[in-house]
Short mmCIF file of C-alpha atoms in Angstrom, two decimals:
data_model
loop_
_atom_site.label_atom_id
_atom_site.label_comp_id
_atom_site.label_asym_id
_atom_site.label_seq_id
_atom_site.Cartn_x
_atom_site.Cartn_y
_atom_site.Cartn_z
CA MET R 27 16.69 9.25 21.82
CA THR R 28 18.28 6.77 19.40
CA ALA R 29 20.03 7.74 16.17
CA GLY R 30 17.15 6.29 14.18
CA GLU R 31 14.61 8.32 16.15
CA THR R 32 16.67 11.47 15.61
CA GLN R 33 16.75 10.81 11.86
CA ARG R 34 13.02 10.21 11.67
CA ASP R 35 12.30 13.36 13.69
CA ALA R 36 14.47 15.41 11.34
CA ALA R 37 12.86 13.73 8.34
CA ARG R 38 9.47 15.19 9.23
CA HIS R 39 10.88 18.55 8.15
CA VAL R 40 12.02 17.28 4.74
CA ASP R 41 10.00 18.95 1.98
CA VAL R 42 8.93 16.19 -0.41
CA ASP R 43 6.24 17.00 -2.99
CA VAL R 44 3.19 14.76 -3.02
CA LEU R 45 0.11 14.77 -5.20
CA PRO R 46 -3.25 15.59 -3.62
CA ALA R 47 -4.77 12.53 -1.94
CA ALA R 48 -7.31 10.69 -4.09
CA GLY R 49 -10.47 8.75 -3.36
CA VAL R 50 -10.75 5.07 -4.28
CA GLU R 51 -13.91 3.16 -5.18
CA VAL R 52 -14.19 -0.58 -5.79
CA HIS R 53 -17.30 -1.50 -7.75
CA GLY R 54 -18.53 -5.11 -7.66
CA ALA R 55 -15.04 -6.63 -7.79
CA TYR R 56 -15.17 -10.30 -8.80
CA LYS R 57 -12.12 -12.50 -9.35
CA ALA R 58 -11.77 -16.26 -9.65
CA PHE R 59 -8.80 -18.53 -10.19
CA GLY R 60 -10.28 -21.59 -11.86
CA ALA R 61 -13.04 -22.89 -9.61
CA LEU R 62 -11.87 -20.79 -6.65
CA THR R 63 -13.69 -17.49 -6.19
CA VAL R 64 -11.32 -15.06 -4.46
CA LEU R 65 -13.35 -11.84 -4.67
CA ASP R 66 -17.11 -12.12 -4.78
CA GLY R 67 -18.66 -8.76 -5.54
CA VAL R 68 -16.61 -6.48 -3.29
CA ASP R 69 -17.74 -2.86 -2.99
CA LEU R 70 -15.55 -0.42 -1.10
CA THR R 71 -15.24 3.35 -0.81
CA VAL R 72 -12.10 5.03 0.52
CA ALA R 73 -12.32 8.79 1.02
CA PRO R 74 -9.35 10.97 0.03
CA GLY R 75 -6.75 11.41 2.75
CA THR R 76 -8.03 8.57 4.93
CA VAL R 77 -6.51 5.31 6.17
CA THR R 78 -8.32 2.04 5.49
CA VAL R 79 -7.06 -1.16 7.11
CA ILE R 80 -8.17 -4.47 5.58
CA LEU R 81 -8.24 -7.45 7.92
CA GLY R 82 -9.09 -11.07 7.29
CA PRO R 83 -7.81 -14.63 7.50
CA SER R 84 -5.35 -16.08 5.00
CA GLY R 85 -7.04 -16.73 1.68
CA SER R 86 -9.80 -14.19 2.27
CA GLY R 87 -8.90 -12.14 -0.82
CA LYS R 88 -7.08 -9.23 0.86
CA SER R 89 -3.95 -9.23 -1.29
CA THR R 90 -5.93 -9.91 -4.47
CA LEU R 91 -8.13 -6.91 -3.72
CA LEU R 92 -5.08 -4.71 -3.17
CA ARG R 93 -3.48 -5.90 -6.42
CA ALA R 94 -6.76 -5.27 -8.25
CA ILE R 95 -6.75 -1.63 -7.16
CA ASN R 96 -3.67 -0.87 -9.26
CA HIS R 97 -4.60 -3.47 -11.89
CA LEU R 98 -1.75 -5.85 -11.16
CA GLU R 99 -4.58 -8.40 -10.95
CA PRO R 100 -7.24 -7.63 -13.59
CA LEU R 101 -10.77 -8.33 -12.41
CA ASP R 102 -13.14 -10.76 -14.12
CA ARG R 103 -16.05 -8.42 -13.38
CA GLY R 104 -16.38 -5.02 -11.81
CA TYR R 105 -13.78 -2.26 -11.74
CA VAL R 106 -11.80 0.11 -9.56
CA SER R 107 -11.76 3.89 -9.95
CA ILE R 108 -9.51 6.58 -8.48
CA ASP R 109 -11.13 10.00 -8.35
CA GLY R 110 -13.71 8.61 -10.77
CA ASP R 111 -11.16 7.39 -13.32
CA PRO R 112 -11.44 3.62 -14.00
CA ILE R 113 -8.07 1.94 -13.47
CA GLY R 114 -6.89 -0.42 -16.21
CA VAL R 115 -10.13 -0.23 -18.14
CA ARG R 116 -12.23 2.33 -19.99
CA ARG R 117 -15.92 2.48 -20.74
CA VAL R 118 -16.94 1.69 -24.31
CA GLY R 119 -20.71 2.06 -24.42
CA ASP R 120 -22.04 -0.13 -21.64
CA ARG R 121 -18.92 -2.34 -21.52
CA LEU R 122 -15.49 -2.10 -19.92
CA LYS R 123 -12.51 -2.53 -22.24
CA GLU R 124 -8.90 -3.13 -21.16
CA ARG R 125 -6.70 -0.08 -21.63
CA PRO R 126 -3.42 -0.37 -23.56
CA GLU R 127 -0.50 -1.24 -21.29
CA ARG R 128 1.14 2.17 -21.76
CA GLU R 129 -2.00 3.88 -20.39
CA ILE R 130 -2.12 1.49 -17.42
CA LEU R 131 1.52 2.27 -16.62
CA VAL R 132 0.72 5.99 -16.58
CA GLN R 133 -2.24 5.37 -14.24
CA ARG R 134 -0.06 3.32 -11.90
CA ARG R 135 2.17 6.32 -11.31
CA ARG R 136 -0.60 7.62 -9.04
CA ILE R 137 -0.56 4.45 -6.94
CA GLY R 138 2.37 3.54 -4.70
CA PHE R 139 2.66 -0.13 -3.71
CA VAL R 140 4.58 -1.51 -0.73
CA PHE R 141 5.01 -5.30 -1.01
CA GLN R 142 5.43 -7.65 1.93
CA ASP R 143 8.70 -9.06 0.57
CA PHE R 144 10.31 -5.66 -0.28
CA ASN R 145 11.06 -6.45 -3.99
CA LEU R 146 14.20 -4.30 -4.04
CA PHE R 147 16.76 -4.62 -6.83
CA PRO R 148 19.72 -6.36 -5.14
CA HIS R 149 22.34 -4.85 -7.46
CA LEU R 150 21.25 -1.26 -6.74
CA THR R 151 21.95 0.80 -3.64
CA ALA R 152 19.08 2.10 -1.53
CA VAL R 153 19.13 5.51 -3.24
CA GLU R 154 19.30 3.90 -6.68
CA ASN R 155 16.31 1.66 -5.84
CA VAL R 156 14.24 4.69 -4.86
CA ALA R 157 15.34 6.71 -7.91
CA ALA R 158 14.74 3.90 -10.41
CA ALA R 159 11.05 4.49 -11.15
CA PRO R 160 11.21 8.28 -11.72
CA VAL R 161 14.14 7.75 -14.11
CA ALA R 162 12.54 4.81 -15.95
CA THR R 163 9.23 6.64 -16.45
CA GLY R 164 10.84 9.90 -17.48
CA ALA R 165 9.30 11.68 -14.50
CA ALA R 166 12.71 13.10 -13.49
CA THR R 167 16.27 13.28 -14.68
CA ARG R 168 18.73 10.97 -12.95
CA THR R 169 20.24 13.88 -11.01
CA ARG R 170 16.84 15.12 -9.85
CA ALA R 171 15.63 11.58 -9.05
CA LEU R 172 18.69 10.82 -6.92
CA GLY R 173 18.20 14.07 -5.01
CA LEU R 174 14.55 13.26 -4.40
CA ALA R 175 15.49 9.71 -3.38
CA ARG R 176 17.90 10.99 -0.74
CA ASP R 177 15.17 13.27 0.63
CA LEU R 178 12.77 10.33 0.78
CA LEU R 179 15.30 8.10 2.52
CA ALA R 180 15.79 10.86 5.08
CA ARG R 181 12.02 10.96 5.53
CA VAL R 182 11.99 7.28 6.52
CA GLY R 183 15.05 7.59 8.74
CA LEU R 184 17.64 6.11 6.39
CA ALA R 185 19.70 9.10 5.28
CA ASP R 186 22.88 7.29 6.34
CA LYS R 187 21.99 4.13 4.34
CA ALA R 188 21.54 5.75 0.93
CA ASP R 189 24.61 4.14 -0.62
CA VAL R 190 24.15 0.70 0.94
CA HIS R 191 22.95 -2.35 -1.01
CA PRO R 192 19.84 -4.23 0.22
CA ARG R 193 21.81 -7.30 1.36
CA ARG R 194 23.53 -5.13 3.96
CA LEU R 195 20.27 -3.76 5.35
CA SER R 196 18.01 -5.35 7.95
CA GLY R 197 14.53 -6.43 6.93
CA GLY R 198 13.03 -3.35 8.56
CA GLN R 199 15.45 -1.08 6.76
CA GLN R 200 14.69 -2.77 3.44
CA GLN R 201 10.99 -2.22 3.98
CA ARG R 202 11.58 1.44 4.76
CA VAL R 203 13.51 1.72 1.48
CA ALA R 204 10.50 0.12 -0.22
CA ILE R 205 8.21 2.73 1.36
CA ALA R 206 10.49 5.51 0.13
CA ARG R 207 10.41 3.92 -3.34
CA ALA R 208 6.60 3.87 -3.24
CA LEU R 209 6.66 7.63 -2.61
CA ALA R 210 9.10 8.41 -5.41
CA LEU R 211 6.46 9.00 -8.09
CA ARG R 212 4.45 11.29 -5.79
CA PRO R 213 1.44 8.94 -5.62
CA SER R 214 -2.00 10.05 -4.55
CA VAL R 215 -2.79 6.58 -3.12
CA ILE R 216 -0.45 4.16 -1.35
CA LEU R 217 -1.21 0.44 -1.00
CA CYS R 218 0.61 -1.62 1.64
CA ASP R 219 0.32 -5.41 1.41
CA GLU R 220 1.16 -6.86 4.85
CA PRO R 221 4.25 -4.64 5.09
CA THR R 222 5.45 -6.21 8.35
CA SER R 223 4.70 -9.90 7.73
CA ALA R 224 8.24 -10.71 6.53
CA LEU R 225 9.93 -8.91 9.44
CA ASP R 226 11.34 -10.17 12.71
CA PRO R 227 9.09 -9.02 15.58
CA GLU R 228 11.59 -6.48 16.90
CA LEU R 229 11.63 -4.68 13.51
CA VAL R 230 7.85 -4.33 13.13
CA ASP R 231 7.45 -1.16 15.19
CA ASP R 232 9.97 0.83 13.12
CA VAL R 233 8.08 0.13 9.89
CA LEU R 234 4.67 0.78 11.44
CA GLU R 235 5.97 4.09 12.79
CA VAL R 236 6.98 5.18 9.29
CA ILE R 237 3.56 4.23 7.91
CA GLU R 238 1.87 6.03 10.81
CA ASP R 239 3.93 9.16 10.09
CA LEU R 240 2.89 8.88 6.44
CA ALA R 241 -0.76 8.61 7.45
CA SER R 242 -0.47 11.82 9.44
CA THR R 243 0.43 13.73 6.24
CA GLY R 244 -3.02 13.14 4.74
CA THR R 245 -1.99 10.53 2.17
CA THR R 246 -4.70 8.06 1.15
CA LEU R 247 -3.55 4.71 2.56
CA ILE R 248 -5.00 1.22 2.14
CA VAL R 249 -3.16 -1.27 4.34
CA VAL R 250 -3.56 -5.04 4.55
CA THR R 251 -2.22 -6.12 7.94
CA HIS R 252 -2.77 -8.28 10.99
CA GLU R 253 -1.48 -5.56 13.31
CA ILE R 254 -4.62 -4.82 15.30
CA GLY R 255 -2.94 -2.13 17.43
CA PHE R 256 -1.97 -0.22 14.29
CA ALA R 257 -5.51 -0.52 12.94
CA ARG R 258 -7.01 0.75 16.19
CA GLU R 259 -4.69 3.75 16.42
CA VAL R 260 -4.35 4.84 12.79
CA ALA R 261 -7.29 3.61 10.68
CA ASP R 262 -10.28 5.75 9.79
CA GLN R 263 -12.10 2.60 8.73
CA VAL R 264 -11.50 -1.11 9.16
CA VAL R 265 -12.74 -3.61 6.60
CA PHE R 266 -13.06 -7.27 7.52
CA LEU R 267 -12.88 -9.53 4.47
CA ASP R 268 -13.68 -13.24 4.54
CA GLY R 269 -14.30 -15.61 1.65
CA GLY R 270 -13.93 -12.76 -0.83
CA VAL R 271 -16.78 -10.82 0.76
CA VAL R 272 -16.82 -7.69 2.91
CA VAL R 273 -18.33 -9.09 6.09
CA GLU R 274 -18.11 -5.93 8.18
CA GLN R 275 -16.70 -2.42 7.91
CA GLY R 276 -16.71 0.71 9.98
CA PRO R 277 -14.57 2.72 12.39
CA PRO R 278 -12.06 0.77 14.50
CA SER R 279 -14.11 1.35 17.65
CA GLN R 280 -16.96 -0.60 16.05
CA VAL R 281 -15.27 -3.36 14.06
CA LEU R 282 -12.51 -4.14 16.58
CA ASP R 283 -14.18 -3.42 19.91
CA HIS R 284 -17.85 -4.12 19.16
CA PRO R 285 -18.02 -6.32 16.04
CA VAL R 286 -21.51 -7.23 14.92
CA HIS R 287 -20.87 -10.26 12.72
CA PRO R 288 -19.96 -13.56 14.47
CA ARG R 289 -17.14 -14.19 11.98
CA THR R 290 -15.57 -10.83 12.80
CA ARG R 291 -15.86 -11.49 16.54
CA GLU R 292 -14.17 -14.85 16.09
CA PHE R 293 -11.29 -13.38 14.06
CA VAL R 294 -10.68 -10.41 16.35
CA GLY R 295 -10.83 -12.62 19.42
CA ARG R 296 -8.22 -14.92 17.94
CA VAL R 297 -5.68 -12.25 16.92
CA LEU R 298 -5.94 -10.05 20.00
#
């Protein structure tokens, strides 16, 4: 057993508070950039505590959909709700009105986001990166946030890298710091946008293992990825998106092994 494996095994016993998993619903999501329609009426339901993997070719709208869920990308039409609460908007009569930014920031505390390019602060150590959001939002004192951050870094197998700056970490280690950071506000939903796409091939498995461990805790996960093996082993449902439309969705055994739509069969056959 390697040192990293020993750390990750020990981390499973770290007691880190999490909020109850939440359900996510996307209602008629439409988004266009100029003449280009990126999302074209997407409907999606994600049950609490489940793992949804979104697949699709480049430009299919996957990342835009993920960013719409936490309102980083406001929709032109439609809306997203978490446990029935519209994200970024509120109902005023029969219309949807944008919430004030301070309300949106509070809502985003429930939604962890893992970006494909890490987005760590280069001037902060790993533990400071993880502690930054709880301190900035007033969710914890600096002392409490740093303690929580060390627990979270232990959970992802990086207890010995807490005081190291990102430039001295491998890509896989940086992404594990980013996952710990996403957990720091005790989110009820975690979004992962191609979390392994910026990694060297030999580092992919470490990051997928951390996400798989996270899935086993009952956290609601929505993951955009091209890792078919991960989707087959971990996902409760697979969604295939193409041209801003949900072409096919269902359990991995259906969508990956017995796809119905010709476009899905073509995509799966190409990436396998």
